[in-house]
């Protein structure tokens, strides 16, 4: 997320290339056959100056993840990446927030198709839209509000306080709820406020209680600028010359809330997807709710009417509850998402039917030289083989 633009677009010295360190939890002979292609993909990104460092975690069939680390976590301290390096993960946060709401639904504490106004009376006079429509990005909420950051705040602002800022927008909706699809971080800020309201606790505590503590994901948390985090990675903006970087622009990370405020390690993200898909968080029928593609109120898939012409690039990819859903192919189904926030870029995908999960975390801004596409291609090539 970038601090000098709208919330929608937010979510979104030199360094020498160092040799990758492989940290297998299984025997070296069990390393995936595509490791050479992954090394090449990440090496090309580092050489191009996309970021100072990368961490990749890969797991097959629920085995402990194999972790590969490359480059530097902090240039000023010359600190190398480790398997325990903690990154901000931007919009990967959305799937955690969606899982929290599904967890509440599984406990009959909310209804996915109930109006948001049932939980947040501040929307009582607004057109009706539901929790599911928030999570599917079909609610229509405008993303134009700028977070108002108070540098002297003693505590991170609540999601409910952030929603008050959204309500004050000149234009609350970009389109009638349920009539189109548009990726909007405002949807998930409002979702975070619902979580806080129903649980009766700040978002960070509510997420721990609902999903994180039960899975022992020790690195995964809602971040705050004041937190002291062992292994925290520094975020960078690439310069005009490959290998030159500046510290990324500051952003009050708590103001990105349920849309993008979390931090985690790559291995914990792999464990997260495995826990989510295995039914450890809630029963299988609720997992399937997260994997359903969103639909408009007229019954069409949400991708059939994308509000922004620029979103034609999504093609046939649909959106579930906090998850991108590519069209199934010979490799079967997959779920994925990207995350971008000042100084950090993240990618997480699971090929469900093949039981392969890959997490790639980088400490550089979004850009064309990031290794996500090449790593994904390497995994696909391995599955095709």
Coordinates of C-alpha atoms in Angstrom, one line a residue:
X1 CA 0.0 0.0 0.0
X2 CA 1.3 3.4 -0.8
X3 CA 0.8 6.3 1.5
X4 CA 0.5 9.1 -1.2
X5 CA -2.3 7.6 -3.3
X6 CA -5.9 6.3 -2.8
X7 CA -6.5 3.3 -0.7
X8 CA -7.2 1.2 -3.9
X9 CA -3.8 1.8 -5.4
X10 CA -2.1 1.5 -2.0
X11 CA -2.8 -2.2 -2.1
X12 CA -1.1 -2.5 -4.4
X13 CA 23.0 2.0 -1.6
X14 CA 23.7 -1.2 -3.7
X15 CA 23.3 -4.9 -2.9
X16 CA 25.3 -7.7 -4.3
X17 CA 23.6 -10.9 -5.4
X18 CA 24.3 -13.6 -2.8
X19 CA 24.1 -17.3 -3.2
X20 CA 20.8 -18.9 -2.1
X21 CA 20.7 -20.7 1.2
X22 CA 18.5 -23.8 1.2
X23 CA 17.0 -24.7 4.6
X24 CA 15.1 -28.0 4.1
X25 CA 13.2 -29.5 6.9
X26 CA 13.2 -32.7 5.0
X27 CA 16.2 -34.4 3.5
X28 CA 18.0 -32.7 0.6
X29 CA 17.1 -35.4 -1.7
X30 CA 13.4 -34.5 -1.3
X31 CA 13.9 -31.0 -2.7
X32 CA 11.5 -30.3 -5.5
X33 CA 12.9 -30.8 -9.0
X34 CA 12.0 -27.3 -10.0
X35 CA 14.5 -25.8 -7.4
X36 CA 16.9 -24.8 -10.2
X37 CA 14.2 -22.9 -12.0
X38 CA 13.2 -21.2 -8.8
X39 CA 16.8 -20.2 -8.2
X40 CA 17.1 -18.8 -11.7
X41 CA 13.8 -16.8 -11.3
X42 CA 14.9 -15.3 -8.0
X43 CA 18.4 -14.7 -9.2
X44 CA 17.1 -12.8 -12.2
X45 CA 14.9 -10.6 -10.0
X46 CA 17.8 -9.7 -7.7
X47 CA 20.2 -9.0 -10.6
X48 CA 17.5 -6.7 -12.1
X49 CA 17.3 -4.8 -8.8
X50 CA 13.7 -5.7 -8.1
X51 CA 14.4 -6.1 -4.3
X52 CA 17.4 -6.7 -2.0
X53 CA 16.1 -10.1 -0.9
X54 CA 13.6 -12.9 -1.3
X55 CA 12.3 -15.8 0.8
X56 CA 10.6 -18.8 -0.9
X57 CA 8.8 -21.6 0.9
X58 CA 7.5 -24.7 -0.9
X59 CA 5.5 -27.6 0.4
X60 CA 4.1 -30.8 -1.1
X61 CA 1.5 -33.1 0.3
X62 CA 1.5 -31.3 3.7
X63 CA 5.2 -32.0 4.3
X64 CA 7.1 -29.4 6.4
X65 CA 8.0 -26.6 4.0
X66 CA 11.3 -26.3 2.3
X67 CA 12.6 -22.7 2.6
X68 CA 15.1 -21.0 0.4
X69 CA 16.4 -17.6 1.2
X70 CA 18.3 -15.1 -1.0
X71 CA 19.9 -11.7 -0.6
X72 CA 19.5 -9.2 2.2
X73 CA 16.8 -8.5 4.8
X74 CA 18.4 -5.1 5.8
X75 CA 20.9 -3.3 3.7
X76 CA 22.1 -0.9 6.4
X77 CA 22.9 -3.8 8.8
X78 CA 24.0 -6.1 6.0
X79 CA 21.6 -8.7 7.5
X80 CA 20.9 -11.7 5.4
X81 CA 17.5 -13.3 4.9
X82 CA 16.6 -16.3 7.1
X83 CA 13.7 -18.7 7.2
X84 CA 12.4 -16.7 10.1
X85 CA 12.5 -13.3 8.2
X86 CA 9.2 -11.5 8.8
X87 CA 7.7 -9.5 6.0
X88 CA 4.7 -7.3 5.6
X89 CA 2.3 -9.2 3.4
X90 CA -0.1 -6.5 2.1
X91 CA -3.3 -7.9 0.6
X92 CA -2.7 -11.5 1.6
X93 CA -4.3 -10.1 4.8
X94 CA -7.6 -10.2 3.0
X95 CA -7.9 -14.0 3.1
X96 CA -7.2 -14.0 6.9
X97 CA -9.9 -11.4 7.4
X98 CA -12.3 -13.4 5.2
X99 CA -11.6 -16.6 7.2
X100 CA -12.3 -14.7 10.4
X101 CA -15.8 -13.8 9.1
X102 CA -16.4 -17.3 7.9
X103 CA -15.3 -18.6 11.3
X104 CA -17.9 -16.3 12.9
X105 CA -20.5 -17.5 10.5
X106 CA -19.7 -21.1 11.4
X107 CA -20.4 -20.2 15.0
X108 CA -23.7 -18.5 14.0
X109 CA -22.4 -15.2 15.1
X110 CA -22.8 -13.5 11.7
X111 CA -24.6 -14.4 8.5
X112 CA -22.6 -14.1 5.2
X113 CA -25.7 -12.9 3.4
X114 CA -26.9 -10.5 6.1
X115 CA -26.6 -6.8 5.5
X116 CA -23.6 -5.0 6.9
X117 CA -25.9 -2.5 8.6
X118 CA -27.0 -5.3 10.9
X119 CA -23.5 -5.1 12.5
X120 CA -22.5 -1.5 11.7
X121 CA -25.5 0.8 12.2
X122 CA -23.5 3.7 10.6
X123 CA -24.6 2.1 7.3
X124 CA -28.3 2.0 8.2
X125 CA -29.2 4.7 5.6
X126 CA -27.0 3.3 2.9
X127 CA -28.1 0.9 0.1
X128 CA -28.2 -2.7 1.4
X129 CA -25.0 -4.8 0.8
X130 CA -23.8 -8.0 2.5
X131 CA -20.8 -9.4 4.2
X132 CA -20.4 -11.8 1.2
X133 CA -20.5 -8.9 -1.2
X134 CA -17.7 -7.2 0.8
X135 CA -15.5 -10.3 0.6
X136 CA -16.3 -10.8 -3.1
X137 CA -15.6 -7.2 -4.0
X138 CA -19.1 -6.7 -5.4
X139 CA -20.4 -4.4 -2.6
X140 CA -19.5 -1.3 -4.7
X141 CA -17.9 0.7 -1.9
X142 CA -15.7 3.5 -3.3
X143 CA -12.0 3.4 -2.4
X144 CA -11.3 7.1 -2.6
X145 CA -11.0 7.9 1.1
X146 CA -7.5 8.8 2.3
X147 CA -6.5 7.3 5.7
X148 CA -6.0 10.1 8.2
X149 CA -2.8 9.3 10.2
X150 CA -2.1 11.0 13.5
X151 CA 1.5 10.7 14.2
X152 CA 1.0 11.2 17.9
X153 CA -1.7 8.5 18.3
X154 CA -0.8 6.3 21.3
X155 CA -2.7 3.3 19.8
X156 CA -3.5 2.2 16.3
X157 CA -6.8 3.4 15.2
X158 CA -9.7 0.9 15.2
X159 CA -11.3 -0.4 12.1
X160 CA -14.5 1.2 13.2
X161 CA -12.7 4.6 13.3
X162 CA -11.4 4.0 9.8
X163 CA -15.0 3.2 8.6
X164 CA -16.1 6.6 9.8
X165 CA -13.6 8.1 7.4
X166 CA -15.0 5.9 4.5
X167 CA -18.6 7.0 5.3
X168 CA -17.5 10.7 5.0
X169 CA -16.5 10.1 1.3
X170 CA -18.3 12.4 -1.1
X171 CA -19.2 9.2 -3.1
X172 CA -19.8 6.2 -1.0
X173 CA -20.5 3.7 -3.8
X174 CA -19.0 3.4 -7.3
X175 CA -21.9 1.3 -8.4
X176 CA -25.1 -0.3 -7.1
X177 CA -24.2 -3.1 -4.7
X178 CA -24.1 -6.5 -6.3
X179 CA -24.2 -5.1 -9.9
X180 CA -20.5 -5.3 -10.8
X181 CA -17.0 -6.3 -9.5
X182 CA -14.3 -3.9 -8.5
X183 CA -11.3 -4.6 -6.2
X184 CA -11.7 -2.2 -3.3
X185 CA -9.7 -2.1 -0.1
X186 CA -12.5 -0.2 1.5
X187 CA -14.5 -3.4 1.4
X188 CA -12.1 -5.1 3.8
X189 CA -11.7 -2.1 6.1
X190 CA -15.4 -2.3 6.6
X191 CA -15.1 -6.1 7.1
X192 CA -12.5 -5.5 9.7
X193 CA -14.9 -3.2 11.5
X194 CA -17.5 -5.9 11.5
X195 CA -15.0 -8.3 13.0
X196 CA -14.2 -5.8 15.8
X197 CA -17.8 -5.1 16.5
X198 CA -18.9 -8.7 16.7
X199 CA -15.9 -10.0 18.7
X200 CA -15.7 -6.9 20.9
X201 CA -11.9 -6.6 20.5
X202 CA -9.4 -4.8 18.3
X203 CA -8.7 -6.5 15.0
X204 CA -5.3 -7.8 16.0
X205 CA -6.7 -9.5 19.1
X206 CA -9.8 -10.7 17.3
X207 CA -7.8 -12.4 14.5
X208 CA -5.6 -14.1 17.0
X209 CA -8.6 -15.4 18.9
X210 CA -10.5 -16.6 15.8
X211 CA -7.9 -18.2 13.6
X212 CA -4.2 -17.5 14.4
X213 CA -3.7 -18.9 17.9
X214 CA -5.3 -22.3 17.1
X215 CA -2.8 -22.9 14.3
X216 CA 0.4 -21.7 16.1
X217 CA 1.3 -19.4 13.3
X218 CA 3.7 -17.5 15.6
X219 CA 4.9 -14.9 13.0
X220 CA 1.4 -14.1 11.6
X221 CA -0.1 -11.0 13.1
X222 CA -1.7 -7.6 12.4
X223 CA 1.3 -5.3 12.3
X224 CA 1.8 -2.0 14.0
X225 CA 4.6 0.5 13.5
X226 CA 5.5 0.4 17.2
X227 CA 5.9 -3.4 17.4
X228 CA 9.4 -4.8 18.0
X229 CA 9.5 -7.9 15.8
X230 CA 12.5 -10.2 15.9
X231 CA 13.5 -11.0 12.3
X232 CA 11.6 -8.0 10.9
X233 CA 12.7 -7.3 7.3
X234 CA 13.1 -3.7 6.0
X235 CA 11.2 -2.6 2.9
X236 CA 12.8 -0.8 0.0
X237 CA 12.0 1.1 -3.2
X238 CA 14.3 0.2 -6.2
X239 CA 16.3 3.1 -7.6
X240 CA 17.0 4.0 -11.2
X241 CA 20.0 1.8 -11.3
X242 CA 19.8 -1.9 -10.7
X243 CA 21.0 -2.6 -7.1
X244 CA 20.3 0.9 -5.8
X245 CA 17.6 1.2 -3.2
X246 CA 16.0 3.7 -0.9
X247 CA 14.0 3.0 2.2
X248 CA 10.3 2.7 1.2
X249 CA 8.0 5.6 2.0
X250 CA 6.5 5.3 5.5
X251 CA 2.9 4.2 5.8
X252 CA 0.9 3.9 9.0
X253 CA 0.4 0.2 8.5
X254 CA -2.4 -0.1 11.0
X255 CA -4.5 2.1 8.8
X256 CA -4.5 -0.6 6.1
X257 CA -6.3 -2.8 8.6
X258 CA -8.0 -5.9 7.4
X259 CA -7.2 -4.9 3.8
X260 CA -3.4 -5.2 4.2
X261 CA -1.9 -4.8 7.7
X262 CA -0.5 -8.2 8.4
X263 CA 3.0 -9.6 8.7
X264 CA 4.3 -13.2 8.4
X265 CA 7.1 -15.5 7.4
X266 CA 7.0 -17.5 4.2
X267 CA 6.8 -20.9 6.0
X268 CA 3.9 -19.7 8.1
X269 CA 2.0 -18.6 5.0
X270 CA 2.5 -22.1 3.5
X271 CA 1.2 -23.6 6.8
X272 CA -1.7 -21.2 6.7
X273 CA -3.0 -22.4 3.4
X274 CA -2.6 -26.0 4.4
X275 CA -4.6 -25.4 7.6
X276 CA -7.3 -23.5 5.8
X277 CA -7.8 -26.1 3.1
X278 CA -7.6 -29.1 5.5
X279 CA -10.6 -28.0 7.5
X280 CA -8.6 -27.3 10.7
X281 CA -10.2 -23.8 11.0
X282 CA -13.8 -24.7 10.2
X283 CA -15.7 -27.6 8.7
X284 CA -15.3 -28.4 5.0
X285 CA -18.5 -26.8 3.9
X286 CA -17.2 -23.5 5.2
X287 CA -14.0 -24.0 3.3
X288 CA -16.1 -24.5 0.2
X289 CA -17.8 -21.1 0.9
X290 CA -14.4 -19.4 0.6
X291 CA -13.7 -21.2 -2.7
X292 CA -17.0 -20.3 -4.3
X293 CA -16.6 -17.6 -7.1
X294 CA -18.5 -14.5 -6.3
X295 CA -21.7 -13.8 -8.2
X296 CA -23.7 -10.7 -9.0
X297 CA -27.3 -10.3 -7.9
X298 CA -28.4 -11.2 -11.4
X299 CA -26.7 -14.6 -11.0
X300 CA -23.7 -14.0 -13.3
X301 CA -20.2 -14.6 -12.1
X302 CA -18.8 -11.4 -10.7
X303 CA -16.1 -11.3 -13.4
X304 CA -18.7 -11.0 -16.1
X305 CA -19.2 -7.3 -15.3
X306 CA -15.9 -5.7 -14.2
X307 CA -16.6 -2.0 -13.4
X308 CA -13.1 -0.8 -14.5
X309 CA -12.0 -1.5 -18.1
X310 CA -8.5 -1.9 -16.7
X311 CA -9.6 -5.1 -14.9
X312 CA -10.1 -6.9 -18.2
X313 CA -6.6 -8.2 -17.5
X314 CA -8.1 -10.6 -14.9
X315 CA -9.5 -12.6 -17.8
X316 CA -11.4 -15.6 -16.5
X317 CA -10.0 -15.4 -13.0
X318 CA -12.8 -15.0 -10.4
X319 CA -12.7 -13.9 -6.8
X320 CA -14.0 -15.9 -3.9
X321 CA -13.8 -14.9 -0.2
X322 CA -10.4 -13.1 -0.1
X323 CA -9.0 -15.4 -2.7
X324 CA -8.3 -15.2 -6.4
X325 CA -9.7 -18.3 -8.2
X326 CA -8.0 -19.1 -11.6
X327 CA -10.0 -21.3 -14.0
X328 CA -9.3 -25.0 -13.3
X329 CA -7.1 -26.8 -15.9
X330 CA -5.2 -30.0 -16.3
X331 CA -3.3 -29.2 -13.0
X332 CA -6.7 -28.9 -11.2
X333 CA -7.8 -26.0 -9.1
X334 CA -5.7 -23.4 -7.4
X335 CA -6.2 -20.4 -5.1
X336 CA -3.8 -17.5 -5.0
X337 CA -3.4 -13.9 -4.0
X338 CA -0.8 -11.1 -4.3
X339 CA 0.1 -8.6 -1.7
X340 CA 1.7 -5.2 -2.1
X341 CA 2.4 -2.5 0.5
X342 CA 5.2 0.1 0.7
X343 CA 8.5 -1.8 0.4
X344 CA 7.1 -5.3 0.2
X345 CA 5.6 -7.7 -2.3
X346 CA 4.1 -11.1 -1.7
X347 CA 2.7 -14.0 -3.5
X348 CA 0.9 -17.2 -2.2
X349 CA -0.6 -20.0 -4.2
X350 CA -1.9 -23.5 -3.6
X351 CA -2.6 -26.0 -6.3
X352 CA -5.4 -27.7 -4.4
X353 CA -5.6 -31.0 -6.2
X354 CA -1.8 -31.4 -6.4
X355 CA -1.3 -30.4 -2.8
X356 CA 1.5 -28.0 -3.6
X357 CA 1.8 -24.6 -1.9
X358 CA 4.4 -21.9 -2.7
X359 CA 4.9 -18.6 -0.9
X360 CA 7.3 -15.9 -2.2
X361 CA 8.1 -12.8 -0.2
X362 CA 10.2 -9.9 -1.4
X363 CA 11.3 -6.7 0.3
X364 CA 10.8 -4.4 -2.6
X365 CA 7.9 -2.4 -4.2
X366 CA 5.7 -3.9 -6.8
X367 CA 7.4 -3.9 -10.2
X368 CA 7.8 -6.0 -13.4
X369 CA 11.1 -7.6 -12.4
X370 CA 9.7 -9.4 -9.3
X371 CA 10.0 -13.2 -9.5
X372 CA 6.4 -14.2 -9.0
X373 CA 5.5 -15.0 -12.6
X374 CA 8.7 -17.0 -13.2
X375 CA 8.4 -18.9 -9.9
X376 CA 4.8 -19.7 -10.8
X377 CA 5.8 -20.9 -14.2
X378 CA 8.5 -23.1 -12.7
X379 CA 5.9 -24.8 -10.5
X380 CA 3.5 -25.2 -13.3
X381 CA 6.2 -26.8 -15.5
X382 CA 7.0 -29.2 -12.7
X383 CA 3.3 -30.1 -12.3
X384 CA 3.0 -30.6 -16.1
X385 CA 6.0 -32.9 -16.1

